[in-house]
GROMACS .gro file of C-alpha atoms in nm:
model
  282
    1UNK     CA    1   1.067  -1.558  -0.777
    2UNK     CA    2   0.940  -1.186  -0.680
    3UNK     CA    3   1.218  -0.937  -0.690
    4UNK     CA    4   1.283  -0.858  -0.260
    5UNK     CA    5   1.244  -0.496  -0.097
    6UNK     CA    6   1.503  -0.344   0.113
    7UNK     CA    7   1.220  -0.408   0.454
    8UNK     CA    8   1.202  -0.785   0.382
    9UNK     CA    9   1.541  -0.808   0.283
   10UNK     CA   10   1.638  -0.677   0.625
   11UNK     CA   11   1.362  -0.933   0.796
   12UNK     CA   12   1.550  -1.219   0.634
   13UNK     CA   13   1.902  -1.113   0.725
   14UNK     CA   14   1.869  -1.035   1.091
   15UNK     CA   15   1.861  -1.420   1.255
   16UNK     CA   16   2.141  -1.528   1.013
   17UNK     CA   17   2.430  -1.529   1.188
   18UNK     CA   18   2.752  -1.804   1.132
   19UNK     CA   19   2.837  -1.997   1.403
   20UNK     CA   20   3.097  -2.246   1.291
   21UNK     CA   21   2.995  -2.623   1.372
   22UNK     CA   22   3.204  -2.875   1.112
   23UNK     CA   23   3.110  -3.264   1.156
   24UNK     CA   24   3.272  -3.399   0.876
   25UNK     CA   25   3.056  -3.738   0.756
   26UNK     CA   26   3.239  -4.015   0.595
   27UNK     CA   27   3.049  -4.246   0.372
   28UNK     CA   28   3.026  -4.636   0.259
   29UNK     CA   29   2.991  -4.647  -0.104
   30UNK     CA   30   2.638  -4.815  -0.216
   31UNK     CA   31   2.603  -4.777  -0.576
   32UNK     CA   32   2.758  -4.456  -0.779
   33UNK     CA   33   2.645  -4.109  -0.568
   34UNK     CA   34   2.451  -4.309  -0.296
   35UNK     CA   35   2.573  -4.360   0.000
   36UNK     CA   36   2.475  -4.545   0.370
   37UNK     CA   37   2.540  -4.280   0.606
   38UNK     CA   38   2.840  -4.357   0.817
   39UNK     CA   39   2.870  -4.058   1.090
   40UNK     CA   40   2.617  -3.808   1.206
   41UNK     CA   41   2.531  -3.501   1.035
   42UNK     CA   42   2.445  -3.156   1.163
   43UNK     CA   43   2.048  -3.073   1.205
   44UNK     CA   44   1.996  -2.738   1.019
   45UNK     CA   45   1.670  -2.530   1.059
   46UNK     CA   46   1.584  -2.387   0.750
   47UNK     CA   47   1.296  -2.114   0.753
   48UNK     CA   48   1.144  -2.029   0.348
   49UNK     CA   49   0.944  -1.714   0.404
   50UNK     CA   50   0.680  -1.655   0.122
   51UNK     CA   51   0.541  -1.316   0.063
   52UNK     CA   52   0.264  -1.286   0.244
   53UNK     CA   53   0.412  -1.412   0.511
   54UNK     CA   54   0.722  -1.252   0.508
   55UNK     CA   55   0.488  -0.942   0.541
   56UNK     CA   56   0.313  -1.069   0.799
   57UNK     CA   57   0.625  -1.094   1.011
   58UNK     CA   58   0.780  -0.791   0.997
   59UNK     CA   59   0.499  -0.667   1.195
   60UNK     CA   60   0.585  -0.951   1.496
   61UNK     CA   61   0.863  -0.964   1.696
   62UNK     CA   62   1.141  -1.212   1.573
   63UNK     CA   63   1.106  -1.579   1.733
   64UNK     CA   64   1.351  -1.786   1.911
   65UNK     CA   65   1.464  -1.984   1.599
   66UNK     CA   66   1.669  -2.195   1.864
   67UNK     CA   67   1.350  -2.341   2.012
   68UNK     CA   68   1.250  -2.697   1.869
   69UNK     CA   69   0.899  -2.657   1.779
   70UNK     CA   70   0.652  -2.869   1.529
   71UNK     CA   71   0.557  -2.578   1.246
   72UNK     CA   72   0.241  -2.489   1.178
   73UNK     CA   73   0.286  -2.454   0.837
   74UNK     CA   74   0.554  -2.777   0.774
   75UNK     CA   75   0.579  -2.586   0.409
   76UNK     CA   76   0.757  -2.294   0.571
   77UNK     CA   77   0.972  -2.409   0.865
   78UNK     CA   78   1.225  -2.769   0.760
   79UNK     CA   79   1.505  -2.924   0.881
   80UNK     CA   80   1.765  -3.048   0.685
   81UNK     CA   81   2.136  -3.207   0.713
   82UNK     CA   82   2.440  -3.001   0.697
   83UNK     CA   83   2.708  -3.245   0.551
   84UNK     CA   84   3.050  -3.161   0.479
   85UNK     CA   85   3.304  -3.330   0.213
   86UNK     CA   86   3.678  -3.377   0.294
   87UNK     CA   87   3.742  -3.099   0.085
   88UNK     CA   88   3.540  -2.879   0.354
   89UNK     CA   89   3.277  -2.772   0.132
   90UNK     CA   90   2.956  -2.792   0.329
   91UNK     CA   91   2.611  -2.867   0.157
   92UNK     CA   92   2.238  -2.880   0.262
   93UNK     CA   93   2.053  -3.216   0.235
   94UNK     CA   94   1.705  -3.265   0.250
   95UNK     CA   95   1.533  -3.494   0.467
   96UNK     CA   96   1.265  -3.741   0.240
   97UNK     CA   97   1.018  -3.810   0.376
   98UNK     CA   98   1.019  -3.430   0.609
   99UNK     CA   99   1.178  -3.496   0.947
  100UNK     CA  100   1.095  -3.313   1.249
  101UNK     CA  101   1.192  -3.345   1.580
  102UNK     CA  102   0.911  -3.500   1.831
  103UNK     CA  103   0.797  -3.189   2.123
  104UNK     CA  104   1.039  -3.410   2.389
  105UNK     CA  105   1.391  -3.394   2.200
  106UNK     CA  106   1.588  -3.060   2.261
  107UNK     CA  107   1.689  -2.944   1.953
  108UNK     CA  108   1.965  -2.690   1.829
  109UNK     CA  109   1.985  -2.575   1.433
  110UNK     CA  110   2.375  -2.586   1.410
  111UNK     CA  111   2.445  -2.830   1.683
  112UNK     CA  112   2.261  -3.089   1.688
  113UNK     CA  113   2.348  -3.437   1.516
  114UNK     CA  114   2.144  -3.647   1.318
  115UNK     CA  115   2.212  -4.054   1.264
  116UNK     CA  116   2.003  -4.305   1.109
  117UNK     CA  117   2.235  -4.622   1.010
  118UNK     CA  118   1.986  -4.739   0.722
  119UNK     CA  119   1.929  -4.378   0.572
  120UNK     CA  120   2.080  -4.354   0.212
  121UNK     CA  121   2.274  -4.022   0.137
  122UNK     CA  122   2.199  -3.930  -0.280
  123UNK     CA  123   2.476  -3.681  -0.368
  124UNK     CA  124   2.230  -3.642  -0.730
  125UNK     CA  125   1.964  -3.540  -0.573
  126UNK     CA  126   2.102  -3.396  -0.235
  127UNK     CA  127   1.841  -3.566   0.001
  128UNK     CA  128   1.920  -3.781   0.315
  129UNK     CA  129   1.654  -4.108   0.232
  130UNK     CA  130   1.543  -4.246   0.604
  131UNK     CA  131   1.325  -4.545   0.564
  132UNK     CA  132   0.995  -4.623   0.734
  133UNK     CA  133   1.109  -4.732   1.108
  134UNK     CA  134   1.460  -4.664   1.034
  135UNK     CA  135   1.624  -4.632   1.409
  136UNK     CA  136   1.748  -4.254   1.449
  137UNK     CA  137   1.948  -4.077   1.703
  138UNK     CA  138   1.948  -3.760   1.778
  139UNK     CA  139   2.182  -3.606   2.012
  140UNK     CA  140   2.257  -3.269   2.138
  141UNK     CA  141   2.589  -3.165   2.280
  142UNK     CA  142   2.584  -2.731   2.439
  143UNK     CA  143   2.942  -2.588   2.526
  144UNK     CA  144   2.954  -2.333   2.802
  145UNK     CA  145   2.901  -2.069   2.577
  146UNK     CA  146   2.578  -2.176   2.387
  147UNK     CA  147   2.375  -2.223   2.672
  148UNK     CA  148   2.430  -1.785   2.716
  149UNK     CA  149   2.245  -1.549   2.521
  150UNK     CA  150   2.410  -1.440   2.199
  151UNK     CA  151   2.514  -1.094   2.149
  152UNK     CA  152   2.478  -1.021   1.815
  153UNK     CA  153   2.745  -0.706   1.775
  154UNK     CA  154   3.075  -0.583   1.572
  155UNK     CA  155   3.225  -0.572   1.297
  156UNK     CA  156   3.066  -0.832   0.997
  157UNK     CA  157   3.201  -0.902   0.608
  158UNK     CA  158   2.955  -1.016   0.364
  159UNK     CA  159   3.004  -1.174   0.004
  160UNK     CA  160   2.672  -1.127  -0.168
  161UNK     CA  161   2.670  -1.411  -0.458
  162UNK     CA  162   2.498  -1.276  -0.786
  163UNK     CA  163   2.364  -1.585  -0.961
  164UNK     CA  164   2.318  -1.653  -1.359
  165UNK     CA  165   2.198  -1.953  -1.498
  166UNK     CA  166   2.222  -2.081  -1.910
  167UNK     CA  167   1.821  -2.015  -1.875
  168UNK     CA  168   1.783  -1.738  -1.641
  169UNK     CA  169   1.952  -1.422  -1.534
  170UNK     CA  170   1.920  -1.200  -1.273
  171UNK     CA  171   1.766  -0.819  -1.338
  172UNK     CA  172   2.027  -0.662  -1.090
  173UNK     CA  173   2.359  -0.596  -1.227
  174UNK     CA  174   2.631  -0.689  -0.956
  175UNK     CA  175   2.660  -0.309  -0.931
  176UNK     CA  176   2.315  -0.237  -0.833
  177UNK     CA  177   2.331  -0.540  -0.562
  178UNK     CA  178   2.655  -0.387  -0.393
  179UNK     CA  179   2.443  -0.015  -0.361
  180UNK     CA  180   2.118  -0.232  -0.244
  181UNK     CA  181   2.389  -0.391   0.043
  182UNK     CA  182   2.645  -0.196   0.156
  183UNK     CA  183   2.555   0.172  -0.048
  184UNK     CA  184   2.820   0.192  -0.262
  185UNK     CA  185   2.643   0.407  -0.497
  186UNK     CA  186   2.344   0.593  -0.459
  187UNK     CA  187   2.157   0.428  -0.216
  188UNK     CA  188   2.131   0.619   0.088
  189UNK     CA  189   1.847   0.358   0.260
  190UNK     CA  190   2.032   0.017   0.205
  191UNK     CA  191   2.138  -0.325   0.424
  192UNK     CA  192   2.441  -0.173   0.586
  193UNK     CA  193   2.268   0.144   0.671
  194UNK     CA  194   1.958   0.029   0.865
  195UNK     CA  195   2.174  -0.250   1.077
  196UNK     CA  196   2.396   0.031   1.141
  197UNK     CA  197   2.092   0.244   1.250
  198UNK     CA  198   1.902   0.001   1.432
  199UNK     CA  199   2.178  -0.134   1.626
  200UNK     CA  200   2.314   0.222   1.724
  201UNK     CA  201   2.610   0.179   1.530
  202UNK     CA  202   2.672  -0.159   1.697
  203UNK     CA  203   2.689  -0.401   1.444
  204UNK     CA  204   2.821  -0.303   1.108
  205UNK     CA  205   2.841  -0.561   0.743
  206UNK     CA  206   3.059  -0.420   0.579
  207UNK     CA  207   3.140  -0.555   0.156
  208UNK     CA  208   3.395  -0.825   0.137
  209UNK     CA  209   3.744  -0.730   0.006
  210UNK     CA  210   3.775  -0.645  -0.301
  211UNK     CA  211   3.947  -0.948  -0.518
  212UNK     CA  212   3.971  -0.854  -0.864
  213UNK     CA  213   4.141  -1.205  -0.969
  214UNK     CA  214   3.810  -1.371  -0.858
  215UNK     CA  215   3.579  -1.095  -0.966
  216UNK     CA  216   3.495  -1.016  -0.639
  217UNK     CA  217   3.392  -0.622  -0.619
  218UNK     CA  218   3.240  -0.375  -0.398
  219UNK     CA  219   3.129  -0.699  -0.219
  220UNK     CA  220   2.974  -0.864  -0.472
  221UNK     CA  221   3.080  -1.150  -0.711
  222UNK     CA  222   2.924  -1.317  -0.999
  223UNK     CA  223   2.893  -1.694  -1.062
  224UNK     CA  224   2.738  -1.836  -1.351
  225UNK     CA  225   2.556  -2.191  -1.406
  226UNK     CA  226   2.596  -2.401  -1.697
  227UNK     CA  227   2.250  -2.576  -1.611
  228UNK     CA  228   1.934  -2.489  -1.641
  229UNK     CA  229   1.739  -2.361  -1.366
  230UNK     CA  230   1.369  -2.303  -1.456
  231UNK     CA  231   1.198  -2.594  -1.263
  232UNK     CA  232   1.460  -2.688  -1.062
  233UNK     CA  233   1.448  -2.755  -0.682
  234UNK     CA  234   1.562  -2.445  -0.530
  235UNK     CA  235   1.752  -2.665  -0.250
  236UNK     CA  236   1.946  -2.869  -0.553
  237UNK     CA  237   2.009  -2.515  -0.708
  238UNK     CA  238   2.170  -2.384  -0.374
  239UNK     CA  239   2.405  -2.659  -0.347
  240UNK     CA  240   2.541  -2.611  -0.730
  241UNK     CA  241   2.565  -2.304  -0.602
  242UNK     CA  242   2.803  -2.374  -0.305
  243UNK     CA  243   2.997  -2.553  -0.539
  244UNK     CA  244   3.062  -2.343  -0.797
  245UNK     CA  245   3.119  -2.031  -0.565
  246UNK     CA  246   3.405  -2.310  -0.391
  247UNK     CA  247   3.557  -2.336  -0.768
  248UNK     CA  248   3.528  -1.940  -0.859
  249UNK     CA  249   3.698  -1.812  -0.556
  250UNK     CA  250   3.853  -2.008  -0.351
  251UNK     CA  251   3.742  -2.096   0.040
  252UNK     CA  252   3.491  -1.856   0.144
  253UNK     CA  253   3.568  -1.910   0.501
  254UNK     CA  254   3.691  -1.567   0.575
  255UNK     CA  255   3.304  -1.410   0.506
  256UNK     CA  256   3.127  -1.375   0.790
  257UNK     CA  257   2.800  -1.387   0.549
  258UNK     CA  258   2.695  -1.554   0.229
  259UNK     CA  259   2.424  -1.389   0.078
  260UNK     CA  260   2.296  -1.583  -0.260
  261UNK     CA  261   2.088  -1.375  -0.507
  262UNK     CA  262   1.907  -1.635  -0.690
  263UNK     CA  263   1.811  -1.619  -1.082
  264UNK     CA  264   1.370  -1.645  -1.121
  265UNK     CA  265   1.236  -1.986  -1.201
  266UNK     CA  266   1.231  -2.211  -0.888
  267UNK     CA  267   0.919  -2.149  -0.757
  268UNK     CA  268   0.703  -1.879  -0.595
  269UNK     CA  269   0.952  -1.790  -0.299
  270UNK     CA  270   1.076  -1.517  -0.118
  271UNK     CA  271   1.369  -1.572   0.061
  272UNK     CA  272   1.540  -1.888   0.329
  273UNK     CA  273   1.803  -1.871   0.575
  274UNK     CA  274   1.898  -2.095   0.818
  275UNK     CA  275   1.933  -2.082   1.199
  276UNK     CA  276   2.300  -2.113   1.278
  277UNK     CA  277   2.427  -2.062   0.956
  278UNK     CA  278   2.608  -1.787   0.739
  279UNK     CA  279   2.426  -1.857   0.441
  280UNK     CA  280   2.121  -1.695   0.313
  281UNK     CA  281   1.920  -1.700  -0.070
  282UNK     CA  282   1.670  -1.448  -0.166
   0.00000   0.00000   0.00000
């Protein structure tokens, strides 16, 4: 994984925004970690921007990630499940084989629901299985307030995630994250600064709290991996992630951002975020 310039780092962070949608699945026990799906779970759109294309699109105007469209490229542009444990840890489950929605079904990343009866949840593997003609139902339910546009302004608190793995380890010390994010240091020309300047002082992110007890500083906190990352899928990696971020500090519900630096060794990528969703990995 290429190291991420301030420019594209700003590209990636501008469409992810959190709004909160929790459907909660519950699950009938198949064999150990598989599981028939029991209750909906929420459609996430997840865009992976690759270099050249993430160069490529900071020269175009930002689309509508809220429009259902097929992708050109089905590579860059997936959806996913967003399913969330009684503890109320949420993780990301990829669809296999790739589900998209057809031109005809209105679809929101964030609200809408996804239910196949026959599709096998593997909690190893984090993938939603759906069987060849497997009956699925999609449905789409917009309060009031998500049929308005969304203005994206205030005040914002972001917890960038530093990641280490037993076989990799990131180049940026957690210091030199927090001046590339919030200039804390040095860094005059950082994330803070240019939302700050481009919104005309209208939407600020500033560093989550300091909370020494969890090693959370200046914004930034450091988790570390037992595994081994080099080969992994990057999606898998995310959701260990997730969880041990969930054992290091505690709920993370207070962040309005989640911003996880990744370790090198998954792959040629630049950077995902999804639509609807606080969460973002470069």
């Amino acid at each position: 994984m290429q190291p991420i310039s301030i420019p594209k780092l700003l590209f990636i962070s501008l469409h992810v925004f959190y709004i909160s949608v929790t459907t909660p699945v519950y699950l009938d026990r198949m064999e150990e970690n598989q599981h028939l799906m029991h209750r909906p779970c929420v459609l996430m759109r997840r865009d992976v921007q690759h270099t050249k294309q993430a160069e490529f699109a900071l020269m175009e105007p930002i689309a509508d990630k809220n429009k259902s469209s097929a992708p050109l490229n089905s590579s860059d542009v997936e959806w996913c499940c967003k399913i969330t444990r009684e503890d109320g840890i949420s993780y990301t489950f990829t669809f296999e084989p790739r589900w998209y929605p057809t031109p005809e079904e209105e679809i929101r990343s964030g609200v809408s629901t996804f239910f196949s009866a026959r599709s096998i949840i593997d909690w190893d593997r984090w993938i939603v299985n759906v069987p060849q003609n497997s009956d699925i139902s999609v449905h789409t339910m917009l309060l009031p307030s998500e049929t308005k546009y969304v203005d994206i302004t205030g005040t914002r608190t972001v917890l960038v995630v530093r990641v280490d793995a037993a076989d990799s380890t990131m180049s940026s010390s957690a210091e030199g994250l927090s001046d590339k994010w919030f200039g804390t240091g040095n860094d005059l020309v950082n994330m803070k600064s240019q939302f700050k300047a481009c919104s005309v002082n209208k939407l600020i992110f500033n560093p989550a709290p300091d909370q020494l007890s969890s090693g959370i500083k200046d914004g930034v906190v450091t988790v570390s991996l037992t595994r081994n990352v080099s080969g992994q899928n990057k999606y898998t990696v995310e959701n260990w992630v997730t969880s041990a971020l969930s054992d290091k500090v505690g709920s993370t519900s207070t962040y309005s951002h989640l911003a996880y630096c990744m370790p090198p060794g998954m792959g040629s990528w630049l950077a995902y975020g999804y639509c609807k969703l606080r969460t973002s990995l470069i």
